[in-house]
mmCIF file with all atom_site columns, C-alpha atoms in Angstrom:
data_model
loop_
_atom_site.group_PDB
_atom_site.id
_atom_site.type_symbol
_atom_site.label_atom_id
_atom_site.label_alt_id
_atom_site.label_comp_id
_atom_site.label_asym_id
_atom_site.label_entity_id
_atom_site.label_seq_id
_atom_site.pdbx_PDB_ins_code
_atom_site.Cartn_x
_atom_site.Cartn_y
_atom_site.Cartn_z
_atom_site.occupancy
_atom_site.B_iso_or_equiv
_atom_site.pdbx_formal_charge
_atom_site.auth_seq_id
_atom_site.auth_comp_id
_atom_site.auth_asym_id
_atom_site.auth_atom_id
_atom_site.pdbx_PDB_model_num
ATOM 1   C CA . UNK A 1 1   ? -70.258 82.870 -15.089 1.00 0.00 ? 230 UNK A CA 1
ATOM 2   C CA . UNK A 1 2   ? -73.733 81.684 -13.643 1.00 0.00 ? 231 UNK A CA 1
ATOM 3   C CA . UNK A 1 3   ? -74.401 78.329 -13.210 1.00 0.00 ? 232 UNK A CA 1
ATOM 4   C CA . UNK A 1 4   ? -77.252 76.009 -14.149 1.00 0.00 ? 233 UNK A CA 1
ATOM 5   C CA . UNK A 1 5   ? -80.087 76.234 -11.307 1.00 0.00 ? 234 UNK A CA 1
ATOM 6   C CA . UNK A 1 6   ? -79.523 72.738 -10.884 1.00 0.00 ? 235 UNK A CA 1
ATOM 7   C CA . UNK A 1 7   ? -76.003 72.627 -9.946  1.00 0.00 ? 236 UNK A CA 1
ATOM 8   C CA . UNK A 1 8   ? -75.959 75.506 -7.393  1.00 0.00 ? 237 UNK A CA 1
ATOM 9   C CA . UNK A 1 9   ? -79.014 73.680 -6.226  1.00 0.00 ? 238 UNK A CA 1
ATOM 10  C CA . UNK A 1 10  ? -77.245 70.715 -5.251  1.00 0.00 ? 239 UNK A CA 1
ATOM 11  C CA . UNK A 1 11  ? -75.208 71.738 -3.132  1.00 0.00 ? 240 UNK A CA 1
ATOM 12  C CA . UNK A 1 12  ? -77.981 72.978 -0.913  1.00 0.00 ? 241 UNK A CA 1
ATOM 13  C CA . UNK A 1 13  ? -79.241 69.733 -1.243  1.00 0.00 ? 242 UNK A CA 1
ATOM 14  C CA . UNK A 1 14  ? -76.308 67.892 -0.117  1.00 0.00 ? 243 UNK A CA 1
ATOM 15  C CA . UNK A 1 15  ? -75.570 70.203 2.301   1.00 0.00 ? 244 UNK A CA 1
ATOM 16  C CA . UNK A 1 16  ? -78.725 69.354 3.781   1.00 0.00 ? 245 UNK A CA 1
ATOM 17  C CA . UNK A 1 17  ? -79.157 65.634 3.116   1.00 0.00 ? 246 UNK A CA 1
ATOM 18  C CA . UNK A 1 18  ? -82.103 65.882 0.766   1.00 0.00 ? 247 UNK A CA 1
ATOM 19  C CA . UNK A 1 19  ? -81.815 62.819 -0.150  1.00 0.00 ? 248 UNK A CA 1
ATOM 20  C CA . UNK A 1 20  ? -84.971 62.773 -2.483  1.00 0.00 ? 249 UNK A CA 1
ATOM 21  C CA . UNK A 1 21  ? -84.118 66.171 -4.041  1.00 0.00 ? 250 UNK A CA 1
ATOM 22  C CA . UNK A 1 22  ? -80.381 65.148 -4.333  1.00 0.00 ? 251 UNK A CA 1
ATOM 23  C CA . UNK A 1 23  ? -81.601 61.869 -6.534  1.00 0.00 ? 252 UNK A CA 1
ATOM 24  C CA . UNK A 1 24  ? -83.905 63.784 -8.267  1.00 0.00 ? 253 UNK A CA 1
ATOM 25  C CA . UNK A 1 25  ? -80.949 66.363 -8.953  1.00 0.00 ? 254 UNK A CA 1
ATOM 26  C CA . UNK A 1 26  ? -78.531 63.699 -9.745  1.00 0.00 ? 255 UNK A CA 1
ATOM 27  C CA . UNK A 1 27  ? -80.987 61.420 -12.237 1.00 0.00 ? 256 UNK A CA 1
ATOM 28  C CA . UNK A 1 28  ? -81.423 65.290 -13.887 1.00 0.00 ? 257 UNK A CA 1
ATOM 29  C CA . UNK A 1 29  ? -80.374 65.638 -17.377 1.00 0.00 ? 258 UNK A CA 1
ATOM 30  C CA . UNK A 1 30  ? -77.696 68.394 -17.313 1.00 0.00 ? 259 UNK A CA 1
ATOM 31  C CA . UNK A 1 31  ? -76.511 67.537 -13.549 1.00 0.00 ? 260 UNK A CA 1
ATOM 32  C CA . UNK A 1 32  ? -72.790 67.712 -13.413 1.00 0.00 ? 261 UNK A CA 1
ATOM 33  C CA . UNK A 1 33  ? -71.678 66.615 -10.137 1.00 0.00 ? 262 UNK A CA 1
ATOM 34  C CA . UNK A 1 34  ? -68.010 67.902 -11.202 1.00 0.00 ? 263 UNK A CA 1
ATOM 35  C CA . UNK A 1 35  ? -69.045 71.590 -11.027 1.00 0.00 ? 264 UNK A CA 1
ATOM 36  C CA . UNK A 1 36  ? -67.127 73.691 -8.461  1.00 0.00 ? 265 UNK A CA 1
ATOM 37  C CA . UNK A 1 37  ? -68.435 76.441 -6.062  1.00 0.00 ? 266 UNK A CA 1
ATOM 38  C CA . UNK A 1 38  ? -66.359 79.585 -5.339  1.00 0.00 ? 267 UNK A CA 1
ATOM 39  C CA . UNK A 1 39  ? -63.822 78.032 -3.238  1.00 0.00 ? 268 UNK A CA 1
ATOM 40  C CA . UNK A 1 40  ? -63.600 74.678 -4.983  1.00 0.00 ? 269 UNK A CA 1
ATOM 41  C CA . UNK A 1 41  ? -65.886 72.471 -3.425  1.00 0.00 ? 270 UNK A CA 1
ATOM 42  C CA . UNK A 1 42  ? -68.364 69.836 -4.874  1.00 0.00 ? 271 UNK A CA 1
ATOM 43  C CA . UNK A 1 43  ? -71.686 68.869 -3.785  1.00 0.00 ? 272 UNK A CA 1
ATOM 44  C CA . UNK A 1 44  ? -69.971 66.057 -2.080  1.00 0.00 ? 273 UNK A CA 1
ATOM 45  C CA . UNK A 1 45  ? -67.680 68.041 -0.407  1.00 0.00 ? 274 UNK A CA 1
ATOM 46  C CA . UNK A 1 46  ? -70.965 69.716 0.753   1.00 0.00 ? 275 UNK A CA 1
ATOM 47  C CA . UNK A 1 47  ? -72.381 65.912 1.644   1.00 0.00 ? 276 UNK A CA 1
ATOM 48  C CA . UNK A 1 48  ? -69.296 65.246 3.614   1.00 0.00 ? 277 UNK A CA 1
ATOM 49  C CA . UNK A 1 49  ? -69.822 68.085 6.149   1.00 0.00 ? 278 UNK A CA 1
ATOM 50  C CA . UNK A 1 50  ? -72.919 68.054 6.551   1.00 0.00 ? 279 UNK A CA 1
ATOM 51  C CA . UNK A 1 51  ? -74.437 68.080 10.420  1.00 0.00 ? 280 UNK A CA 1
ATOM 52  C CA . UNK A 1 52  ? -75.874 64.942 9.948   1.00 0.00 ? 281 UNK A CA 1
ATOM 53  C CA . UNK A 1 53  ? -73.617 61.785 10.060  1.00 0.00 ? 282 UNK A CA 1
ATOM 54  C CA . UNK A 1 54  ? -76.343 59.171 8.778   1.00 0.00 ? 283 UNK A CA 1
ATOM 55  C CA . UNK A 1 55  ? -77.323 61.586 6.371   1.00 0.00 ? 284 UNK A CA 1
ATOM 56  C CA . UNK A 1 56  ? -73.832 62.412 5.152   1.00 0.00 ? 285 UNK A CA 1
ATOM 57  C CA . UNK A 1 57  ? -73.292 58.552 4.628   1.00 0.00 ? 286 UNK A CA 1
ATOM 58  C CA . UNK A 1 58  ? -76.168 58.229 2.422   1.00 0.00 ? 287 UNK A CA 1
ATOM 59  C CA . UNK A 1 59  ? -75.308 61.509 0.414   1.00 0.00 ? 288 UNK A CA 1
ATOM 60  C CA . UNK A 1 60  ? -72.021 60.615 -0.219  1.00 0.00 ? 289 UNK A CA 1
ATOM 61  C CA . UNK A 1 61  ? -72.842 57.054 -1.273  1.00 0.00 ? 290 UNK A CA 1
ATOM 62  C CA . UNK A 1 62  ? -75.639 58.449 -3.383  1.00 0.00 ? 291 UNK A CA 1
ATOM 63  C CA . UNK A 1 63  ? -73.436 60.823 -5.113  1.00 0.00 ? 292 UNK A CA 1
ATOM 64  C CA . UNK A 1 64  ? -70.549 58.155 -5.837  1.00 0.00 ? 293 UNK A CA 1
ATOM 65  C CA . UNK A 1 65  ? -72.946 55.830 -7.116  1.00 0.00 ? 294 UNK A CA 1
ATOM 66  C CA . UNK A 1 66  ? -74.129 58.683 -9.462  1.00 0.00 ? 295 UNK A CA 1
ATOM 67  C CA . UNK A 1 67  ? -70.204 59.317 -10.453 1.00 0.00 ? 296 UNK A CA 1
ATOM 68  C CA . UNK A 1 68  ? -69.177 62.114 -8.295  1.00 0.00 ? 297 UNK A CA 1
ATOM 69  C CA . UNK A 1 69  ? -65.251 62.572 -8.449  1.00 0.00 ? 298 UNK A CA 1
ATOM 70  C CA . UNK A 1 70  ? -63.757 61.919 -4.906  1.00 0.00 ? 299 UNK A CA 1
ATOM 71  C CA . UNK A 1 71  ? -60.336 63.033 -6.065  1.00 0.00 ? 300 UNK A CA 1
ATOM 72  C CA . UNK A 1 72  ? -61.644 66.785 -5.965  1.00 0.00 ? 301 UNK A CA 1
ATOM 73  C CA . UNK A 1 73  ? -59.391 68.879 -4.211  1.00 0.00 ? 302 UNK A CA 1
ATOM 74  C CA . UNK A 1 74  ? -60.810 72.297 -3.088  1.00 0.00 ? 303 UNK A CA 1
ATOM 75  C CA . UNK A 1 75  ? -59.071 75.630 -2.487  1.00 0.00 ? 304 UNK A CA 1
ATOM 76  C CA . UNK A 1 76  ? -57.664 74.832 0.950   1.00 0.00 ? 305 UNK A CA 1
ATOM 77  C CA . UNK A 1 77  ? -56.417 71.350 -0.537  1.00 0.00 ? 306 UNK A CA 1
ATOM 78  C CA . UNK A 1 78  ? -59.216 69.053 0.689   1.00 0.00 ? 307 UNK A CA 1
ATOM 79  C CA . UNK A 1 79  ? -61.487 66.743 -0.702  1.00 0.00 ? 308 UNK A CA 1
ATOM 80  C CA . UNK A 1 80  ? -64.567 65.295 0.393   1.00 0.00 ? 309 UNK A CA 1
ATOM 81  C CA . UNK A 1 81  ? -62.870 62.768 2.804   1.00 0.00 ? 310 UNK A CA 1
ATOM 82  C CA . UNK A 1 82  ? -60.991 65.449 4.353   1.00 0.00 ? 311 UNK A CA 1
ATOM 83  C CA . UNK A 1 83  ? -64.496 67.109 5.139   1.00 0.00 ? 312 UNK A CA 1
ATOM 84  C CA . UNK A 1 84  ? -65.819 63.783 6.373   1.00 0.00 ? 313 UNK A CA 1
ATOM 85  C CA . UNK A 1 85  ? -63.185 63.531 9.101   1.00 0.00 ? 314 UNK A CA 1
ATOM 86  C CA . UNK A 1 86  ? -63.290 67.170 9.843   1.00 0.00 ? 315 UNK A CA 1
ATOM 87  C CA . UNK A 1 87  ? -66.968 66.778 10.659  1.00 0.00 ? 316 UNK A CA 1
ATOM 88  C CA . UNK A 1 88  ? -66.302 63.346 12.436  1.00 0.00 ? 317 UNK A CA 1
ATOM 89  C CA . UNK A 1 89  ? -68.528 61.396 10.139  1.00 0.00 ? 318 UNK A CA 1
ATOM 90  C CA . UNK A 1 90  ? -66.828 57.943 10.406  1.00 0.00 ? 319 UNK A CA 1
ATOM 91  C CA . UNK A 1 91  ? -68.827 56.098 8.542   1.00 0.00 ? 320 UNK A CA 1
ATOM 92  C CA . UNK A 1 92  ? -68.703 58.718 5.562   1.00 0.00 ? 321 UNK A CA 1
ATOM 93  C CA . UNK A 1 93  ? -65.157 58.614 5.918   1.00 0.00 ? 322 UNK A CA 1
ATOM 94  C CA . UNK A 1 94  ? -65.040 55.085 5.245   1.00 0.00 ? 323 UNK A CA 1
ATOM 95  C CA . UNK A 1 95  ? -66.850 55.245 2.334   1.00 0.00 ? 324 UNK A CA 1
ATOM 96  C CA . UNK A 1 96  ? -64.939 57.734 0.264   1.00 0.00 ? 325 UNK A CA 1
ATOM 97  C CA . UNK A 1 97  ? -61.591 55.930 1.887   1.00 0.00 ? 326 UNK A CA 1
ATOM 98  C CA . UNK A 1 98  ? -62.939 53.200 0.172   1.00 0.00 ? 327 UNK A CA 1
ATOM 99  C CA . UNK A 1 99  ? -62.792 55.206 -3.159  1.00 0.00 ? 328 UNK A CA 1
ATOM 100 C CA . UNK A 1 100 ? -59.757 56.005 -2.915  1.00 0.00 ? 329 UNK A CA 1
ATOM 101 C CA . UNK A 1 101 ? -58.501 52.637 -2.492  1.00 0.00 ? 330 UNK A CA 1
ATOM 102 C CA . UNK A 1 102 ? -60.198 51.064 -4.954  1.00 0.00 ? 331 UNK A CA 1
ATOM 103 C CA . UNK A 1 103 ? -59.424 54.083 -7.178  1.00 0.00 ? 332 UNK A CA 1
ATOM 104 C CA . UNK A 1 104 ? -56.338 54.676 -9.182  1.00 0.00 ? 333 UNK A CA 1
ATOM 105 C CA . UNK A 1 105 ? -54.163 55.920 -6.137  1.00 0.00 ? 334 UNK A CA 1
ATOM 106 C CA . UNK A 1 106 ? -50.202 55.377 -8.028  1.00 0.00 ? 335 UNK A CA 1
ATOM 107 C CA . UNK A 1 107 ? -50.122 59.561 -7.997  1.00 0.00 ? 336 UNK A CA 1
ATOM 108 C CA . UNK A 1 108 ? -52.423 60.346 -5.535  1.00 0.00 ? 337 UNK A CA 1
ATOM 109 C CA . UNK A 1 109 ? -52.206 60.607 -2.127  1.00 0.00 ? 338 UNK A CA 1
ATOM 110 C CA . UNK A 1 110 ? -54.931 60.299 0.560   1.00 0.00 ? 339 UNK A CA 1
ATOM 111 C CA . UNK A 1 111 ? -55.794 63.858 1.877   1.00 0.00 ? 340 UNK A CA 1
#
């Protein structure tokens, strides 16, 4: 199944920290930040390992405050805070940590 231009685009774009392109992309009428790549991964999985860790920050916040889902697990069992600490973005980390625990965590657990 091919997806829209605009979701396989965003991952580039998060990937990258675009952050212009990835606000255009996420104001965009059919983006759907939920949409999964091959191996399970959102664009703010993509944001979360990212090279840059100022960047990173300000891709994942972006894409929360647009509604991404930070309970996303991908095909090797992590989510986007998993990929933040694997990349050693702190500060990214401790954004999507604070998801989590203002999120509804009763059946979750933290990655």
């Amino acid at each position: 199944m091919e997806q829209p231009k605009i979701n396989s685009d965003i991952y580039g774009l998060a990937s990258f920290g675009d952050l212009q392109g990835l606000e255009r992309a996420c104001e965009a009428e059919d983006a759907d930040l939920s949409v999964l790549d091959e191996y399970g991964r959102t664009a703010l999985h993509f944001a979360a390992a990212s090279q840059d860790s100022e960047l990173a920050t300000r891709c994942v916040t972006l894409l929360l405050a647009a509604g991404a889902d930070w309970r996303v697990r991908d095909a090797n069992g992590r989510t986007a805070l998993g990929e933040a600490g694997i990349a050693g973005h702190a500060t990214a980390e401790a954004v999507l940590e604070a998801a989590w625990k203002s999120g509804e965590l009763e059946s979750m657990e933290l990655p």
